[in-house]
Coordinates of C-alpha atoms in Angstrom, one line a residue:
M1 CA -18.5 26.2 -0.9
K2 CA -22.0 25.7 -2.1
I3 CA -22.0 21.9 -1.9
K4 CA -21.1 22.1 1.8
T5 CA -24.2 24.3 2.4
L6 CA -26.4 21.8 0.5
L7 CA -25.0 18.9 2.4
L8 CA -25.4 20.7 5.7
G9 CA -29.1 21.2 5.0
L10 CA -29.4 17.5 4.1
C11 CA -27.5 16.4 7.1
C12 CA -29.5 18.5 9.5
C13 CA -32.8 17.1 8.1
A14 CA -31.4 13.6 8.2
A15 CA -30.0 14.1 11.8
A16 CA -33.4 15.3 13.0
Q17 CA -35.1 12.4 11.4
A18 CA -32.5 10.0 12.7
H19 CA -33.0 11.2 16.3
Q20 CA -36.7 10.7 16.0
G21 CA -36.1 7.0 15.3
A22 CA -32.5 6.7 16.4
H23 CA -30.4 3.7 15.6
V24 CA -32.9 1.6 13.5
H25 CA -31.4 -1.7 12.4
G26 CA -31.9 -2.5 8.8
R27 CA -32.2 1.2 7.7
I28 CA -29.6 3.2 5.8
Q29 CA -29.8 6.9 5.4
L30 CA -28.1 8.5 2.4
G31 CA -27.8 12.2 1.4
V32 CA -26.9 12.9 -2.3
A33 CA -25.9 16.4 -3.4
L34 CA -24.7 17.5 -6.8
D35 CA -23.3 21.0 -7.3
G36 CA -21.8 21.6 -10.7
Q37 CA -19.4 18.7 -11.3
Q38 CA -19.0 17.8 -7.6
L39 CA -21.1 14.9 -6.2
V40 CA -21.1 14.1 -2.5
V41 CA -22.9 11.1 -1.0
D42 CA -23.3 11.0 2.8
I43 CA -24.2 7.8 4.8
D44 CA -25.5 7.2 8.3
T45 CA -26.5 3.8 9.4
P46 CA -26.1 1.3 12.3
L47 CA -23.4 -1.2 11.4
D48 CA -25.9 -3.9 12.1
S49 CA -27.7 -2.9 8.9
L50 CA -24.5 -3.9 7.0
L51 CA -22.8 -6.5 9.1
G52 CA -25.5 -8.1 11.2
F53 CA -23.6 -7.1 14.3
E54 CA -22.2 -3.9 15.8
H55 CA -19.6 -5.0 18.3
A56 CA -15.9 -5.4 17.5
P57 CA -15.5 -8.6 15.4
R58 CA -14.7 -11.5 17.6
T59 CA -14.7 -14.6 15.3
A60 CA -12.7 -15.2 12.2
P61 CA -15.9 -14.9 10.0
Q62 CA -16.8 -11.6 11.7
K63 CA -13.3 -10.3 11.2
K64 CA -13.4 -11.3 7.5
L65 CA -16.8 -9.7 7.0
A66 CA -15.7 -6.5 8.7
A67 CA -12.6 -6.3 6.5
E68 CA -14.7 -6.9 3.4
W69 CA -17.1 -4.1 4.4
A70 CA -14.2 -1.7 5.2
E71 CA -12.8 -2.3 1.6
R72 CA -16.3 -1.9 0.0
L73 CA -16.8 1.3 1.8
R74 CA -13.4 2.8 0.9
T75 CA -13.8 2.1 -2.8
A76 CA -17.6 2.7 -3.0
N77 CA -17.7 1.4 -6.6
K78 CA -19.9 -1.6 -5.8
L79 CA -22.2 0.3 -3.4
L80 CA -22.6 3.4 -5.5
R81 CA -22.9 2.6 -9.2
L82 CA -22.9 5.8 -11.1
P83 CA -23.9 6.0 -14.8
P84 CA -20.7 5.5 -16.8
Q85 CA -21.6 8.4 -19.2
A86 CA -21.4 10.8 -16.2
R87 CA -17.7 9.9 -15.9
C88 CA -17.5 10.4 -12.2
T89 CA -14.3 9.7 -10.4
L90 CA -14.0 9.1 -6.6
Q91 CA -12.0 12.0 -5.2
G92 CA -12.2 11.3 -1.5
T93 CA -13.7 9.2 1.3
E94 CA -14.3 10.2 4.9
L95 CA -15.7 7.3 6.9
D96 CA -16.1 6.9 10.7
A97 CA -16.8 3.4 11.9
P98 CA -14.4 2.3 14.7
V99 CA -15.6 -1.3 14.6
L100 CA -14.4 -1.5 11.0
G101 CA -11.1 0.3 11.8
L102 CA -12.3 3.4 9.9
G103 CA -12.0 6.9 11.3
A104 CA -9.9 8.7 13.9
D105 CA -11.0 6.9 17.0
T106 CA -10.6 3.3 16.2
A107 CA -9.6 2.3 19.7
K108 CA -13.0 2.6 21.3
P109 CA -15.7 0.7 19.3
S110 CA -19.1 0.7 21.1
E111 CA -21.7 -2.0 21.3
H112 CA -24.1 0.1 19.3
A113 CA -21.8 1.2 16.5
D114 CA -22.8 3.3 13.5
L115 CA -21.2 4.2 10.2
E116 CA -21.1 7.9 9.3
G117 CA -19.2 9.3 6.4
Q118 CA -19.2 10.5 2.8
W119 CA -17.8 9.9 -0.6
S120 CA -16.8 12.8 -2.9
F121 CA -16.8 12.4 -6.7
Q122 CA -15.9 14.7 -9.6
C123 CA -18.2 14.2 -12.6
E124 CA -17.1 15.3 -16.1
H125 CA -20.7 15.1 -17.4
P126 CA -23.0 15.7 -14.4
E127 CA -26.0 16.2 -16.7
A128 CA -25.9 12.4 -17.3
L129 CA -26.3 11.7 -13.6
R130 CA -30.0 10.8 -13.7
S131 CA -29.8 7.8 -11.3
I132 CA -27.6 5.9 -8.9
D133 CA -27.8 2.2 -8.5
L134 CA -27.1 1.1 -4.9
G135 CA -25.5 -2.2 -4.0
F136 CA -26.3 -2.2 -0.3
F137 CA -29.2 -4.8 -0.7
E138 CA -26.9 -7.1 -2.7
A139 CA -24.1 -6.8 -0.3
S140 CA -26.1 -7.2 2.9
R141 CA -29.1 -9.3 3.8
H142 CA -29.5 -7.1 6.9
A143 CA -30.3 -3.9 4.9
R144 CA -34.0 -3.5 4.5
I145 CA -34.7 0.2 3.8
I146 CA -32.7 3.0 2.3
D147 CA -33.9 6.5 2.9
V148 CA -32.3 8.9 0.3
R149 CA -32.5 12.7 0.4
W150 CA -31.1 14.5 -2.6
V151 CA -30.3 18.0 -3.9
K152 CA -29.6 18.6 -7.5
D153 CA -29.9 21.6 -9.8
G154 CA -31.6 23.7 -7.0
R155 CA -34.2 21.0 -6.5
Q156 CA -34.5 18.6 -3.6
G157 CA -36.4 15.4 -3.0
R158 CA -36.6 12.2 -1.1
Q159 CA -36.9 8.5 -2.1
T160 CA -37.3 5.5 0.1
L161 CA -36.1 2.2 -1.3
Q162 CA -37.1 -1.2 -0.1
R163 CA -35.7 -4.5 -1.1
P164 CA -35.3 -5.3 -4.0
Q165 CA -35.4 -1.6 -5.3
A166 CA -31.9 -0.4 -5.8
R167 CA -32.2 2.7 -8.0
V168 CA -32.3 6.3 -6.8
N169 CA -33.9 8.4 -9.5
L170 CA -32.6 12.0 -9.9
P171 CA -34.3 14.7 -11.9
A172 CA -33.2 15.6 -15.4
P173 CA -31.3 18.9 -15.9
R174 CA -33.5 21.9 -16.4

């Protein structure tokens, strides 16, 4: 599938960049790929960038915060606000963050936990997908920078957002 190839390229670039400055608190890395009507958004970030801690939740407020974030991430609608005219529907979510109880290996959360995963959407009108408003800064005071790499219509680019910027701009269709 073409979208997998696009994302693989994005992920390889993001992984190389991440290993150069591995596990940077306050930084979220997103990959956005649109192929036809399929939109996929990848995320890679230390959990500290979202929660303010990375260990398994110990206190009642930490447990509540972790549960809130797990729900936000599963539904994605407050974190990834897509233009309504694009008519995108969430098709699937694959998230790995043992501290939040997400993923296959939830039994062994580490003390330096990350979130890795992706959301898949089907968009009826992908030509209307000119921007994505991100809710990470609103949801977490710990998030400071969002690095976004995107692929759309055979073009690719990058945008770095700093608080209070929350909009990723994508190119118009050719």
